PDB file of C-alpha atoms in Angstrom:
ATOM      1  CA  UNK H 286      -6.387  13.771  -2.783  1.00 98.00           C
ATOM      2  CA  UNK H 287      -6.708  11.551  -5.883  1.00 99.00           C
ATOM      3  CA  UNK H 288      -6.154   7.828  -5.363  1.00 99.00           C
ATOM      4  CA  UNK H 289      -5.754   5.319  -8.205  1.00 99.00           C
ATOM      5  CA  UNK H 290      -5.783   1.689  -7.730  1.00 98.00           C
ATOM      6  CA  UNK H 291      -3.461   0.004 -10.189  1.00 98.00           C
ATOM      7  CA  UNK H 292      -4.271  -3.535  -9.085  1.00 97.00           C
ATOM      8  CA  UNK H 293      -3.359  -5.626  -5.950  1.00 98.00           C
ATOM      9  CA  UNK H 294      -1.800  -3.413  -3.490  1.00 98.00           C
ATOM     10  CA  UNK H 295      -0.380  -0.701  -6.149  1.00 99.00           C
ATOM     11  CA  UNK H 296      -1.700   2.936  -5.681  1.00 99.00           C
ATOM     12  CA  UNK H 297      -1.119   5.995  -7.572  1.00 99.00           C
ATOM     13  CA  UNK H 298      -1.515   9.091  -4.981  1.00 99.00           C
ATOM     14  CA  UNK H 299      -1.584  12.609  -5.684  1.00 99.00           C
ATOM     15  CA  UNK H 300      -1.791  15.209  -2.997  1.00 98.00           C
ATOM     16  CA  UNK H 301      -0.616  18.671  -2.784  1.00 97.00           C
ATOM     17  CA  UNK H 302       2.717  18.685  -4.284  1.00 98.00           C
ATOM     18  CA  UNK H 303       3.076  14.940  -4.338  1.00 99.00           C
ATOM     19  CA  UNK H 304       2.886  12.399  -6.969  1.00 99.00           C
ATOM     20  CA  UNK H 305       3.753   9.120  -5.316  1.00 99.00           C
ATOM     21  CA  UNK H 306       3.530   5.534  -6.639  1.00 99.00           C
ATOM     22  CA  UNK H 307       3.107   2.628  -4.008  1.00 99.00           C
ATOM     23  CA  UNK H 308       3.788  -0.839  -4.174  1.00 99.00           C
ATOM     24  CA  UNK H 309       4.320  -1.558  -8.077  1.00 99.00           C
ATOM     25  CA  UNK H 310       4.207  -5.527  -7.908  1.00 98.00           C
ATOM     26  CA  UNK H 311       4.012  -8.207 -10.329  1.00 98.00           C
ATOM     27  CA  UNK H 312       0.017  -8.541 -10.025  1.00 97.00           C
ATOM     28  CA  UNK H 313      -0.323  -4.620 -10.651  1.00 97.00           C
ATOM     29  CA  UNK H 314      -0.071  -2.818 -14.191  1.00 96.00           C
ATOM     30  CA  UNK H 315      -0.242   0.853 -15.692  1.00 95.00           C
ATOM     31  CA  UNK H 316       2.453   2.084 -12.989  1.00 98.00           C
ATOM     32  CA  UNK H 317       4.979   1.546 -16.007  1.00 95.00           C
ATOM     33  CA  UNK H 318       3.310   4.680 -17.951  1.00 93.00           C
ATOM     34  CA  UNK H 319       3.642   7.284 -15.065  1.00 98.00           C
ATOM     35  CA  UNK H 320       5.818  10.469 -15.443  1.00 98.00           C
ATOM     36  CA  UNK H 321       6.174  13.103 -12.886  1.00 98.00           C
ATOM     37  CA  UNK H 322       6.428  11.133  -9.889  1.00 99.00           C
ATOM     38  CA  UNK H 323       7.966  12.767  -6.716  1.00 98.00           C
ATOM     39  CA  UNK H 324       8.138   9.414  -4.804  1.00 99.00           C
ATOM     40  CA  UNK H 325       8.135   5.695  -4.873  1.00 99.00           C
ATOM     41  CA  UNK H 326       7.210   3.970  -1.792  1.00 99.00           C
ATOM     42  CA  UNK H 327       7.646   0.221  -1.362  1.00 99.00           C
ATOM     43  CA  UNK H 328       6.198  -1.525   1.878  1.00 99.00           C
ATOM     44  CA  UNK H 329       8.199  -4.649   1.701  1.00 98.00           C
ATOM     45  CA  UNK H 330      10.225  -6.974  -0.341  1.00 97.00           C
ATOM     46  CA  UNK H 331       7.824  -9.571  -1.820  1.00 98.00           C
ATOM     47  CA  UNK H 332       7.040  -9.477  -5.463  1.00 98.00           C
ATOM     48  CA  UNK H 333       3.479  -8.720  -5.542  1.00 98.00           C
ATOM     49  CA  UNK H 334       4.809  -5.415  -4.064  1.00 98.00           C
ATOM     50  CA  UNK H 335       7.860  -4.783  -5.690  1.00 99.00           C
ATOM     51  CA  UNK H 336       8.358  -5.867  -9.216  1.00 98.00           C
ATOM     52  CA  UNK H 337      12.246  -5.778  -9.483  1.00 98.00           C
ATOM     53  CA  UNK H 338      11.993  -6.272 -13.325  1.00 97.00           C
ATOM     54  CA  UNK H 339       9.881  -3.309 -14.309  1.00 98.00           C
ATOM     55  CA  UNK H 340      10.803  -0.861 -11.582  1.00 98.00           C
ATOM     56  CA  UNK H 341      13.902   0.374 -13.648  1.00 98.00           C
ATOM     57  CA  UNK H 342      11.780   1.497 -16.522  1.00 97.00           C
ATOM     58  CA  UNK H 343       9.784   3.918 -13.835  1.00 98.00           C
ATOM     59  CA  UNK H 344      12.905   5.169 -12.653  1.00 98.00           C
ATOM     60  CA  UNK H 345      14.024   5.933 -15.970  1.00 97.00           C
ATOM     61  CA  UNK H 346      10.884   7.741 -16.844  1.00 98.00           C
ATOM     62  CA  UNK H 347      11.091   9.774 -13.760  1.00 98.00           C
ATOM     63  CA  UNK H 348      14.587  11.127 -13.309  1.00 96.00           C
ATOM     64  CA  UNK H 349      15.449  12.033  -9.723  1.00 95.00           C
ATOM     65  CA  UNK H 350      12.330  10.116  -8.031  1.00 98.00           C
ATOM     66  CA  UNK H 351      13.320   9.027  -4.849  1.00 98.00           C
ATOM     67  CA  UNK H 352      12.510   5.577  -3.513  1.00 99.00           C
ATOM     68  CA  UNK H 353      11.790   4.634   0.159  1.00 99.00           C
ATOM     69  CA  UNK H 354      11.572   1.147   1.280  1.00 98.00           C
ATOM     70  CA  UNK H 355      11.810  -1.049   4.257  1.00 98.00           C
ATOM     71  CA  UNK H 356      15.068  -2.078   5.283  1.00 96.00           C
ATOM     72  CA  UNK H 357      14.607  -5.457   3.780  1.00 97.00           C
ATOM     73  CA  UNK H 358      13.335  -4.103   0.404  1.00 98.00           C
ATOM     74  CA  UNK H 359      16.098  -1.414   0.488  1.00 98.00           C
ATOM     75  CA  UNK H 360      18.544  -3.946   0.513  1.00 98.00           C
ATOM     76  CA  UNK H 361      17.299  -6.214  -2.039  1.00 97.00           C
ATOM     77  CA  UNK H 362      16.944  -2.759  -4.241  1.00 98.00           C
ATOM     78  CA  UNK H 363      20.417  -2.111  -3.643  1.00 98.00           C
ATOM     79  CA  UNK H 364      21.566  -5.573  -4.906  1.00 97.00           C
ATOM     80  CA  UNK H 365      19.780  -4.740  -8.123  1.00 97.00           C
ATOM     81  CA  UNK H 366      21.498  -1.382  -8.450  1.00 96.00           C
ATOM     82  CA  UNK H 367      18.624   0.649  -7.484  1.00 97.00           C
ATOM     83  CA  UNK H 368      19.182   3.263  -4.592  1.00 97.00           C
ATOM     84  CA  UNK H 369      16.576   3.478  -2.359  1.00 98.00           C
ATOM     85  CA  UNK H 370      16.137   5.184   1.487  1.00 98.00           C
ATOM     86  CA  UNK H 371      15.476   2.552   3.992  1.00 98.00           C
ATOM     87  CA  UNK H 372      12.743   3.502   6.329  1.00 98.00           C
ATOM     88  CA  UNK H 373      11.500   2.384   9.741  1.00 96.00           C
ATOM     89  CA  UNK H 374       8.745   3.153  12.280  1.00 96.00           C
ATOM     90  CA  UNK H 375       8.777   6.637  13.451  1.00 96.00           C
ATOM     91  CA  UNK H 376      10.628   8.149  10.155  1.00 98.00           C
ATOM     92  CA  UNK H 377       8.979  10.934   8.550  1.00 98.00           C
ATOM     93  CA  UNK H 378       9.822  12.300   5.193  1.00 98.00           C
ATOM     94  CA  UNK H 379       8.245  14.924   2.609  1.00 98.00           C
ATOM     95  CA  UNK H 380       7.775  14.262  -1.122  1.00 98.00           C
ATOM     96  CA  UNK H 381       5.603  17.098  -1.972  1.00 98.00           C
ATOM     97  CA  UNK H 382       3.268  15.890   1.059  1.00 99.00           C
ATOM     98  CA  UNK H 383       4.300  14.517   4.350  1.00 99.00           C
ATOM     99  CA  UNK H 384       4.858  11.089   5.011  1.00 99.00           C
ATOM    100  CA  UNK H 385       5.202   9.029   8.274  1.00 98.00           C
ATOM    101  CA  UNK H 386       6.210   5.659   8.597  1.00 98.00           C
ATOM    102  CA  UNK H 387       4.552   3.037  11.170  1.00 97.00           C
ATOM    103  CA  UNK H 388       4.575  -0.533  11.971  1.00 91.00           C
ATOM    104  CA  UNK H 389       7.688  -3.170  11.878  1.00 87.00           C
ATOM    105  CA  UNK H 390       7.077  -6.546  10.247  1.00 94.00           C
ATOM    106  CA  UNK H 391       5.045  -8.436   7.806  1.00 94.00           C
ATOM    107  CA  UNK H 392       1.993 -10.597   9.264  1.00 91.00           C
ATOM    108  CA  UNK H 393       2.836 -14.121   9.895  1.00 92.00           C
ATOM    109  CA  UNK H 394       1.966 -16.292   7.078  1.00 92.00           C
ATOM    110  CA  UNK H 395       2.916 -19.427   8.688  1.00 94.00           C
ATOM    111  CA  UNK H 396       5.088 -20.050  11.784  1.00 92.00           C
ATOM    112  CA  UNK H 397       7.992 -21.658   9.636  1.00 94.00           C
ATOM    113  CA  UNK H 398       8.342 -18.881   7.278  1.00 94.00           C
ATOM    114  CA  UNK H 399      10.660 -16.163   8.087  1.00 92.00           C
ATOM    115  CA  UNK H 400       8.963 -12.756   8.991  1.00 92.00           C
ATOM    116  CA  UNK H 401      10.316  -9.966   6.736  1.00 94.00           C
ATOM    117  CA  UNK H 402       9.950  -6.302   7.551  1.00 96.00           C
ATOM    118  CA  UNK H 403       7.182  -4.205   6.591  1.00 98.00           C
ATOM    119  CA  UNK H 404       6.659  -0.535   6.553  1.00 98.00           C
ATOM    120  CA  UNK H 405       3.312   1.120   6.636  1.00 98.00           C
ATOM    121  CA  UNK H 406       2.505   4.274   5.373  1.00 99.00           C
ATOM    122  CA  UNK H 407       0.717   7.392   6.541  1.00 99.00           C
ATOM    123  CA  UNK H 408       0.213   9.719   3.418  1.00 99.00           C
ATOM    124  CA  UNK H 409      -0.660  13.454   3.633  1.00 98.00           C
ATOM    125  CA  UNK H 410      -1.717  13.005   7.079  1.00 98.00           C
ATOM    126  CA  UNK H 411      -4.954  11.128   5.748  1.00 99.00           C
ATOM    127  CA  UNK H 412      -4.346   7.888   3.859  1.00 99.00           C
ATOM    128  CA  UNK H 413      -2.795   4.862   5.450  1.00 99.00           C
ATOM    129  CA  UNK H 414      -1.674   2.118   3.259  1.00 99.00           C
ATOM    130  CA  UNK H 415      -0.257  -0.906   5.818  1.00 99.00           C
ATOM    131  CA  UNK H 416       1.418  -3.078   3.248  1.00 98.00           C
ATOM    132  CA  UNK H 417       1.090  -6.628   4.543  1.00 98.00           C
ATOM    133  CA  UNK H 418       0.277  -6.128   8.212  1.00 97.00           C
ATOM    134  CA  UNK H 419      -3.029  -5.066  10.076  1.00 97.00           C
ATOM    135  CA  UNK H 420      -1.047  -2.365  11.833  1.00 93.00           C
ATOM    136  CA  UNK H 421      -3.305   0.058  13.744  1.00 96.00           C
ATOM    137  CA  UNK H 422      -1.080   3.340  14.066  1.00 95.00           C
ATOM    138  CA  UNK H 423      -1.415   5.582  17.402  1.00 93.00           C
ATOM    139  CA  UNK H 424      -3.043   8.337  15.461  1.00 96.00           C
ATOM    140  CA  UNK H 425      -6.305   8.864  13.463  1.00 96.00           C
ATOM    141  CA  UNK H 426      -6.629   7.615  10.117  1.00 98.00           C
ATOM    142  CA  UNK H 427      -8.955   9.610   7.654  1.00 99.00           C
ATOM    143  CA  UNK H 428      -8.703   7.155   4.719  1.00 99.00           C
ATOM    144  CA  UNK H 429      -7.821   3.290   5.124  1.00 99.00           C
ATOM    145  CA  UNK H 430      -6.493   0.840   2.304  1.00 99.00           C
ATOM    146  CA  UNK H 431      -7.864  -2.275   3.631  1.00 99.00           C
ATOM    147  CA  UNK H 432      -5.910  -5.622   2.746  1.00 98.00           C
ATOM    148  CA  UNK H 433      -8.999  -7.623   1.202  1.00 98.00           C
ATOM    149  CA  UNK H 434      -7.648 -11.182   0.960  1.00 97.00           C
ATOM    150  CA  UNK H 435      -4.164 -12.826   1.611  1.00 97.00           C
ATOM    151  CA  UNK H 436      -2.421 -16.134   2.612  1.00 95.00           C
ATOM    152  CA  UNK H 437      -1.402 -14.232   6.059  1.00 96.00           C
ATOM    153  CA  UNK H 438      -5.257 -13.351   7.017  1.00 96.00           C
ATOM    154  CA  UNK H 439      -8.835 -14.304   6.945  1.00 97.00           C
ATOM    155  CA  UNK H 440     -11.438 -12.137   5.701  1.00 97.00           C
ATOM    156  CA  UNK H 441     -12.932 -12.092   9.363  1.00 98.00           C
ATOM    157  CA  UNK H 442      -9.805 -10.560  10.649  1.00 98.00           C
ATOM    158  CA  UNK H 443      -9.924  -7.633   7.662  1.00 98.00           C
ATOM    159  CA  UNK H 444     -13.199  -6.800   9.081  1.00 99.00           C
ATOM    160  CA  UNK H 445     -11.983  -6.492  12.628  1.00 99.00           C
ATOM    161  CA  UNK H 446      -9.074  -4.282  11.254  1.00 98.00           C
ATOM    162  CA  UNK H 447     -11.695  -2.053   9.655  1.00 99.00           C
ATOM    163  CA  UNK H 448     -13.491  -1.694  12.689  1.00 98.00           C
ATOM    164  CA  UNK H 449     -10.837  -1.164  14.892  1.00 98.00           C
ATOM    165  CA  UNK H 450      -9.010   1.780  12.938  1.00 98.00           C
ATOM    166  CA  UNK H 451     -12.532   3.191  12.010  1.00 99.00           C
ATOM    167  CA  UNK H 452     -11.643   5.482   9.212  1.00 99.00           C
ATOM    168  CA  UNK H 453     -13.809   8.115   7.441  1.00 99.00           C
ATOM    169  CA  UNK H 454     -13.092   6.243   4.200  1.00 99.00           C
ATOM    170  CA  UNK H 455     -12.129   3.016   3.125  1.00 99.00           C
ATOM    171  CA  UNK H 456     -11.448   0.871   0.061  1.00 98.00           C
ATOM    172  CA  UNK H 457      -9.730  -2.379  -0.808  1.00 98.00           C
ATOM    173  CA  UNK H 458      -6.209  -3.329  -1.662  1.00 98.00           C
ATOM    174  CA  UNK H 459      -4.437  -6.944  -1.784  1.00 98.00           C
ATOM    175  CA  UNK H 460      -7.197  -8.615  -3.632  1.00 97.00           C
ATOM    176  CA  UNK H 461      -4.863 -10.114  -6.669  1.00 95.00           C
ATOM    177  CA  UNK H 462      -4.816 -13.241  -5.261  1.00 94.00           C
ATOM    178  CA  UNK H 463      -8.715 -13.694  -5.602  1.00 96.00           C
ATOM    179  CA  UNK H 464     -10.570 -15.156  -8.224  1.00 95.00           C
ATOM    180  CA  UNK H 465     -12.134 -12.023 -10.060  1.00 94.00           C
ATOM    181  CA  UNK H 466     -15.873 -13.356  -9.751  1.00 95.00           C
ATOM    182  CA  UNK H 467     -15.238 -13.797  -6.427  1.00 95.00           C
ATOM    183  CA  UNK H 468     -14.335 -10.332  -5.464  1.00 96.00           C
ATOM    184  CA  UNK H 469     -17.663  -9.016  -4.661  1.00 96.00           C
ATOM    185  CA  UNK H 470     -18.076 -11.519  -1.990  1.00 96.00           C
ATOM    186  CA  UNK H 471     -14.912  -9.540  -0.476  1.00 97.00           C
ATOM    187  CA  UNK H 472     -16.022  -6.212  -1.136  1.00 97.00           C
ATOM    188  CA  UNK H 473     -19.574  -6.993   0.005  1.00 98.00           C
ATOM    189  CA  UNK H 474     -18.591  -8.394   3.132  1.00 98.00           C
ATOM    190  CA  UNK H 475     -16.410  -5.523   4.228  1.00 98.00           C
ATOM    191  CA  UNK H 476     -18.876  -3.015   3.074  1.00 98.00           C
ATOM    192  CA  UNK H 477     -21.743  -4.583   5.092  1.00 98.00           C
ATOM    193  CA  UNK H 478     -19.388  -5.067   8.439  1.00 98.00           C
ATOM    194  CA  UNK H 479     -17.812  -1.334   8.211  1.00 98.00           C
ATOM    195  CA  UNK H 480     -18.406   0.527  11.209  1.00 98.00           C
ATOM    196  CA  UNK H 481     -21.045   3.082  11.389  1.00 98.00           C
ATOM    197  CA  UNK H 482     -19.489   6.382  10.086  1.00 98.00           C
ATOM    198  CA  UNK H 483     -17.186   4.853   7.470  1.00 99.00           C
ATOM    199  CA  UNK H 484     -17.915   5.408   3.780  1.00 98.00           C
ATOM    200  CA  UNK H 485     -16.758   1.877   2.228  1.00 98.00           C
ATOM    201  CA  UNK H 486     -15.750   2.565  -1.488  1.00 98.00           C
ATOM    202  CA  UNK H 487     -15.657  -0.963  -3.378  1.00 97.00           C
ATOM    203  CA  UNK H 488     -13.088   0.342  -5.697  1.00 95.00           C
ATOM    204  CA  UNK H 489     -11.808  -2.282  -8.244  1.00 89.00           C
ATOM    205  CA  UNK H 490      -8.707  -2.915  -9.603  1.00 81.00           C
ATOM    206  CA  UNK H 491      -8.090   0.269 -11.788  1.00 88.00           C
ATOM    207  CA  UNK H 492     -10.576   2.527 -10.349  1.00 95.00           C
ATOM    208  CA  UNK H 493     -10.091   6.130  -8.993  1.00 96.00           C
ATOM    209  CA  UNK H 494     -11.343   8.314  -6.213  1.00 97.00           C
ATOM    210  CA  UNK H 495     -11.019  11.921  -5.273  1.00 97.00           C
ATOM    211  CA  UNK H 496     -10.891  12.432  -1.346  1.00 95.00           C
TER     212      UNK H 496
END
């Protein structure tokens, strides 16, 4: 599996016969140039995970690519003339590699802010992209994309999440809200407190790794 970060929570994942784009949002870049995609996965409707202005160009460059999204994002896409398959926890599908859907809701930002749906994706039975939720699946996770910073989370919660899931490999996502000079603080703490047996990869915003 080849995983490339494209900023914030956006990933380009190549696995088996799959070529996937996950969460192309407004804080991310480089996804507009991708071709040969077999699937686009959207965890939820917030703009930092779904850029409705740039997504049409991706679809035009990848004719026939299927889009999968939580029900909230799927409805938003439909309003913009983009067809998507709405998914929910327990669903599974194949886009060249198997994908299963976990989780239900976005994490609470503040009690007066409405909660939107959130889909967490387990890709190729190995990589979990949780979206905006610290969702612990009921299956083992080999590779975990860990939200590093968010208005709905403290760093201590990210560390606890990493320890609870206890993957073999982990790397950061959702760091586009952090001033770049401060990123080593977040990466360093996650690496320092990662559980024994977990390999922490402090991948920057556009770095790639084969696992």
